[in-house]
Coordinates of C-alpha atoms in Angstrom, one line a residue:
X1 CA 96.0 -119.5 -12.0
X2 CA 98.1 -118.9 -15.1
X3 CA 99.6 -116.0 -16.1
X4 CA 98.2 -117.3 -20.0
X5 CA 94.4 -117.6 -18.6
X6 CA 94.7 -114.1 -17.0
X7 CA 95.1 -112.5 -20.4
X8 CA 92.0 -113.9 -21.0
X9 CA 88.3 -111.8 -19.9
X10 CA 86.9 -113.1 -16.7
X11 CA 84.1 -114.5 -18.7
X12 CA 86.8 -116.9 -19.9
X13 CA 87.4 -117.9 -16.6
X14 CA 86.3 -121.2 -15.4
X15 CA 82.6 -120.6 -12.9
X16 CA 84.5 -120.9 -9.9
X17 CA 87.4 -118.4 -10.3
X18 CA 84.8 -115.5 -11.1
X19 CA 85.0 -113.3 -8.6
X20 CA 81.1 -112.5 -8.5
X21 CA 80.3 -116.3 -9.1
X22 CA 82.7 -117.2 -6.5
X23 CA 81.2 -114.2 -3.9
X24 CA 77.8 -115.7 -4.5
X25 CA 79.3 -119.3 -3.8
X26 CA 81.1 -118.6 -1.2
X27 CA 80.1 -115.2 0.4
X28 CA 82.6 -112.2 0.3
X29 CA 84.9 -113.2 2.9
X30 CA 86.4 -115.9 0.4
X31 CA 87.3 -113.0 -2.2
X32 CA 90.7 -111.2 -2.0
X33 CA 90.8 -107.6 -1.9
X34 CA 91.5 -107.3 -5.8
X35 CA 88.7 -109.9 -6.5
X36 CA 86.0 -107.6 -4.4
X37 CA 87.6 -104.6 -6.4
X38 CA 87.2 -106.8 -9.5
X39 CA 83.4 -106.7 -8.9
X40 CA 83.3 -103.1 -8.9
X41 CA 85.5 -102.6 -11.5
X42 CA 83.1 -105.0 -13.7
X43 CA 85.7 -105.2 -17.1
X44 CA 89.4 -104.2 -17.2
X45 CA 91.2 -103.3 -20.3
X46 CA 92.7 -105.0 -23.4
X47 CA 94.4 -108.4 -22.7
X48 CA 93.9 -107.4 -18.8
X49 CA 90.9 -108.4 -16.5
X50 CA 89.5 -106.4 -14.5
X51 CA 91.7 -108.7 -11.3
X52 CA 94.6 -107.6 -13.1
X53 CA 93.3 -103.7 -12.9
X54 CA 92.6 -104.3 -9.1
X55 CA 95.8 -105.8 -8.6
X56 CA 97.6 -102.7 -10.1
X57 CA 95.5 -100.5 -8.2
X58 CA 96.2 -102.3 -5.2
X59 CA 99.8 -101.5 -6.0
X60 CA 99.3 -98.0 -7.0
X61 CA 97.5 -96.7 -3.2
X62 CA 99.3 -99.5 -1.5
X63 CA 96.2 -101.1 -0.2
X64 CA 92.1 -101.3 0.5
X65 CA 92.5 -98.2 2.7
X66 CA 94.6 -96.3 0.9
X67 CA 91.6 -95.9 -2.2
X68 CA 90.1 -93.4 0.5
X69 CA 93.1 -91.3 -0.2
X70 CA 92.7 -91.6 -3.8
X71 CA 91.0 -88.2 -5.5
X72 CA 89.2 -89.3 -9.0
X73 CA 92.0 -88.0 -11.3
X74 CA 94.5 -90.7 -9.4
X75 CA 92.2 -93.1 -9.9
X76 CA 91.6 -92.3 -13.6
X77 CA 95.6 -92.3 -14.3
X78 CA 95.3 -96.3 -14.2
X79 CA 94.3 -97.7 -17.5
X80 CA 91.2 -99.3 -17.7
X81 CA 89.4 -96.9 -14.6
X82 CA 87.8 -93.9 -16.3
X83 CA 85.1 -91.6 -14.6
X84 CA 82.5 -93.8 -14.4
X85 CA 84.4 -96.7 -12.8
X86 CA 86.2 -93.9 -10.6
X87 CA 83.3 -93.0 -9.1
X88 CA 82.0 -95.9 -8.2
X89 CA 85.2 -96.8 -5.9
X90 CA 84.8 -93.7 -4.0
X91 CA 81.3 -94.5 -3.2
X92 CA 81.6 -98.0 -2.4
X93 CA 84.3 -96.6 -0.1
X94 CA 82.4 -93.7 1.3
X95 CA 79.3 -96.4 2.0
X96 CA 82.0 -98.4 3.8
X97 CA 82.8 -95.3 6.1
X98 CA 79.5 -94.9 6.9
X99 CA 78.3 -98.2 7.4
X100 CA 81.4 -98.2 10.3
X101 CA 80.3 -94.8 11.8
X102 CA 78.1 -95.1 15.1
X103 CA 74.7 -93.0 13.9
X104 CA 75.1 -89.8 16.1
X105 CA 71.3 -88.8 15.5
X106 CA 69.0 -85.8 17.4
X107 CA 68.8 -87.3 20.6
X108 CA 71.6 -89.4 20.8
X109 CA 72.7 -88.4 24.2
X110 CA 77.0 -87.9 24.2
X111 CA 78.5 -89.2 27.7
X112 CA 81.8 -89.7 26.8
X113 CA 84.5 -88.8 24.6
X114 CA 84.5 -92.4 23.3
X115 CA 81.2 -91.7 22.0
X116 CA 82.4 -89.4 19.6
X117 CA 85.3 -91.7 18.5
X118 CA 83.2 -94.4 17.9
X119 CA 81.4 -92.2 15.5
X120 CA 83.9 -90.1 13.6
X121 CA 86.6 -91.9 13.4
X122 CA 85.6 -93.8 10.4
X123 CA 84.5 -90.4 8.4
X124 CA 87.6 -88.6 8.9
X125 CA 90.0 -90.9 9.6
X126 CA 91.0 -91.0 6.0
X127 CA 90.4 -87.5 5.1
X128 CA 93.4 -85.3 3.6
X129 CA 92.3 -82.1 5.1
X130 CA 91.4 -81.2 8.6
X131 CA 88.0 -81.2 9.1
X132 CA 86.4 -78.8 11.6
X133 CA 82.9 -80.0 13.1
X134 CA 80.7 -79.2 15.9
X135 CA 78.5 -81.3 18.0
X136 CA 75.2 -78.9 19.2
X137 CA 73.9 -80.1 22.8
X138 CA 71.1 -79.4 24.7
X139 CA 70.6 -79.6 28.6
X140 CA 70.8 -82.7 28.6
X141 CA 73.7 -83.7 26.8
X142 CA 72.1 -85.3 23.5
X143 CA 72.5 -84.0 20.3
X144 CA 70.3 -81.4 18.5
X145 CA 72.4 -81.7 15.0
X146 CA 76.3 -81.8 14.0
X147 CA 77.8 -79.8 11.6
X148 CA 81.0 -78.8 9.8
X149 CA 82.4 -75.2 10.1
X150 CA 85.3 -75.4 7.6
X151 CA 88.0 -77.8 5.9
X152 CA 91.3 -77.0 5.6
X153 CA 94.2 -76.2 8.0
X154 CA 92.8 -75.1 10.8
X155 CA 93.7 -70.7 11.8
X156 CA 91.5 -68.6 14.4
X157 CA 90.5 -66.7 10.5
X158 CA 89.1 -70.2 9.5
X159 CA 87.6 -71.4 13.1
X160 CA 85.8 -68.1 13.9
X161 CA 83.6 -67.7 17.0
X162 CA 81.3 -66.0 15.2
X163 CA 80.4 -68.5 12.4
X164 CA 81.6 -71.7 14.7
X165 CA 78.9 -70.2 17.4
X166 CA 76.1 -69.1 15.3
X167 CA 74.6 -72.5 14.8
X168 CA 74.4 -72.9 18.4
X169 CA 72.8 -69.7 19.1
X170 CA 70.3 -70.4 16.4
X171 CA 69.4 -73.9 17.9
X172 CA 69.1 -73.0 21.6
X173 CA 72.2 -75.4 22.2
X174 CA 73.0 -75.4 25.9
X175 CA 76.6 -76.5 25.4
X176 CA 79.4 -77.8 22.4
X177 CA 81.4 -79.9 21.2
X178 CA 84.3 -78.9 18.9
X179 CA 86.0 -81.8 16.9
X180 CA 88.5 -82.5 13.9
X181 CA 91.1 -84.6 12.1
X182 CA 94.7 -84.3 11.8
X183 CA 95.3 -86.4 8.1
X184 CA 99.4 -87.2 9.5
X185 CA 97.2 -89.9 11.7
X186 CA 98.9 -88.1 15.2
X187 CA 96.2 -87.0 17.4
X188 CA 98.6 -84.8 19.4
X189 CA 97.2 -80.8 19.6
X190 CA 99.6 -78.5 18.1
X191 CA 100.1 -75.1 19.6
X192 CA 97.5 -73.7 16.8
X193 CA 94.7 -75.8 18.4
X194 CA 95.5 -75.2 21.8
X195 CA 95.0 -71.6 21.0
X196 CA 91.8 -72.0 19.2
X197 CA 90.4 -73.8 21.7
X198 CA 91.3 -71.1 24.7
X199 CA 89.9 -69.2 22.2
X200 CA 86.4 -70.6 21.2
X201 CA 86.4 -71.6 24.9
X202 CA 86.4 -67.9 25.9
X203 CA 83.8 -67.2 23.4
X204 CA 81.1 -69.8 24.9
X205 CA 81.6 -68.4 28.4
X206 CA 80.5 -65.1 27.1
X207 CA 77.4 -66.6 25.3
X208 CA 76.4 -68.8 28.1
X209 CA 77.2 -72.1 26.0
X210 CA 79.7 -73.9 27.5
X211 CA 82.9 -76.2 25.3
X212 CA 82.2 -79.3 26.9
X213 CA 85.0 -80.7 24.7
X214 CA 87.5 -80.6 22.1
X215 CA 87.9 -84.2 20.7
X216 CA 91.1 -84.5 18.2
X217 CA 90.8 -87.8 15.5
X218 CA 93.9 -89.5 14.3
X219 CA 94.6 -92.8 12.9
X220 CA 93.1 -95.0 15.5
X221 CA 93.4 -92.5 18.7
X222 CA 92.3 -89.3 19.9
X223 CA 93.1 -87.1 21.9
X224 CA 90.0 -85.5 24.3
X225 CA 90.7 -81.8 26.1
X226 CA 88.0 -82.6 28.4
X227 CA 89.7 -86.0 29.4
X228 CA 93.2 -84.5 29.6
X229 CA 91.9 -81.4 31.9
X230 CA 92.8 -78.4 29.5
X231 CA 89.4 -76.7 29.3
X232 CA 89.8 -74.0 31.6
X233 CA 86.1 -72.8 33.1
X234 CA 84.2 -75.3 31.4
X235 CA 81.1 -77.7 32.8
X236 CA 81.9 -81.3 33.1
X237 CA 80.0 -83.1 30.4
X238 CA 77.7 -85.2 33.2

């Protein structure tokens, strides 16, 4: 392809180099990553296609993963993404993160720290604050609901037995599950989590609800305090 025809609008393009005609040809493996972006992206700007756009995207966050990374106002400093077009990246990528995430529904019963990875390691993987969530059980280890109990560097002021703890009194849980994200991609616990989880440990041995584990998601790994032995006074989650 010609750097002359790729001044031109897709629709200039012949059939075959489309990136839409060529998906429906050929299916979406065929596409590059800047032709599936293309798609999405629909037009570009003046004398550049919307390929062209993609490809300086691409550039700009380094690759398909990095768009996760990407807040709306980065994506809106390339020419030819506004709002609109913004928005519609982050949620083609958000379906994408889902679509990867093993469904953790009421009932789903949790054996295994694996189990947890398998589901949210693709939600916050990418995020660029540490998430704080926890996993409700009840006698028999499935889950009654999952929620988030703050964002942001995690401190005992953030994480605090009372709020992290409430849920599970409301709902009857029998036992918990603490997990979050470090955004550096390094699963190791720092002395801050360590901390919070002696202390929210302590906390469910006075309510009767028992930490069964605090799972930690980096890039790829985790780490798992019930795997490594470093819940102290806890009930093994079998």
């Amino acid at each position: 392809m010609t750097g002359k025809r790729l001044t031109k609008g897709i629709t200039h393009w012949p059939e075959t180099e489309r990136p839409r005609e060529r998906l429906m040809a050929k299916g979406p493996d065929a596409l590059s990553d800047a032709q599936l972006l293309a798609i999405l992206l629909r037009t570009g700007r003046r004398d550049f296609s919307a390929v062209q756009v993609a490809i300086e995207l691409l550039g700009r966050v380094g690759s398909v993963g990095g768009l996760a990374m990407c807040g709306i106002e980065e994506l809106c400093a390339i020419q030819g993404i506004g709002p609109a077009k913004a928005a519609q990246l982050k949620a083609a990528v958000e379906l994408g993160r889902r679509s990867l995430a093993t469904p953790l529904s009421t009932g789903t019963r949790i054996s295994s720290s694996a189990d947890l990875f398998k589901h949210f390691h693709p939600i916050l993987r990418d995020r660029k604050q540490e998430l704080f969530k926890v996993v409700l059980l009840d006698a028999k280890n499935t889950v009654i609901k999952e929620s988030t109990v703050s964002e942001g560097t995690l401190t005992l002021s953030l994480v605090h037995p009372r709020e992290v703890f409430a849920s599970a009194v409301r709902e009857s849980a029998a036992a918990v599950i603490f997990l979050h994200n470090h955004p550096s991609g390094d699963p190791t616990p720092s002395l801050e989590d360590r901390h919070l989880t002696e202390r929210l440990g302590e906390a469910g041995r006075l309510l009767g609800i028992p930490v069964l584990d605090h799972v930690i998601i980096g890039d790829g790994r985790y780490v798992s305090f019930a795997d490594q032995g470093w819940l102290k006074g806890q009930h093994n989650r079998d």
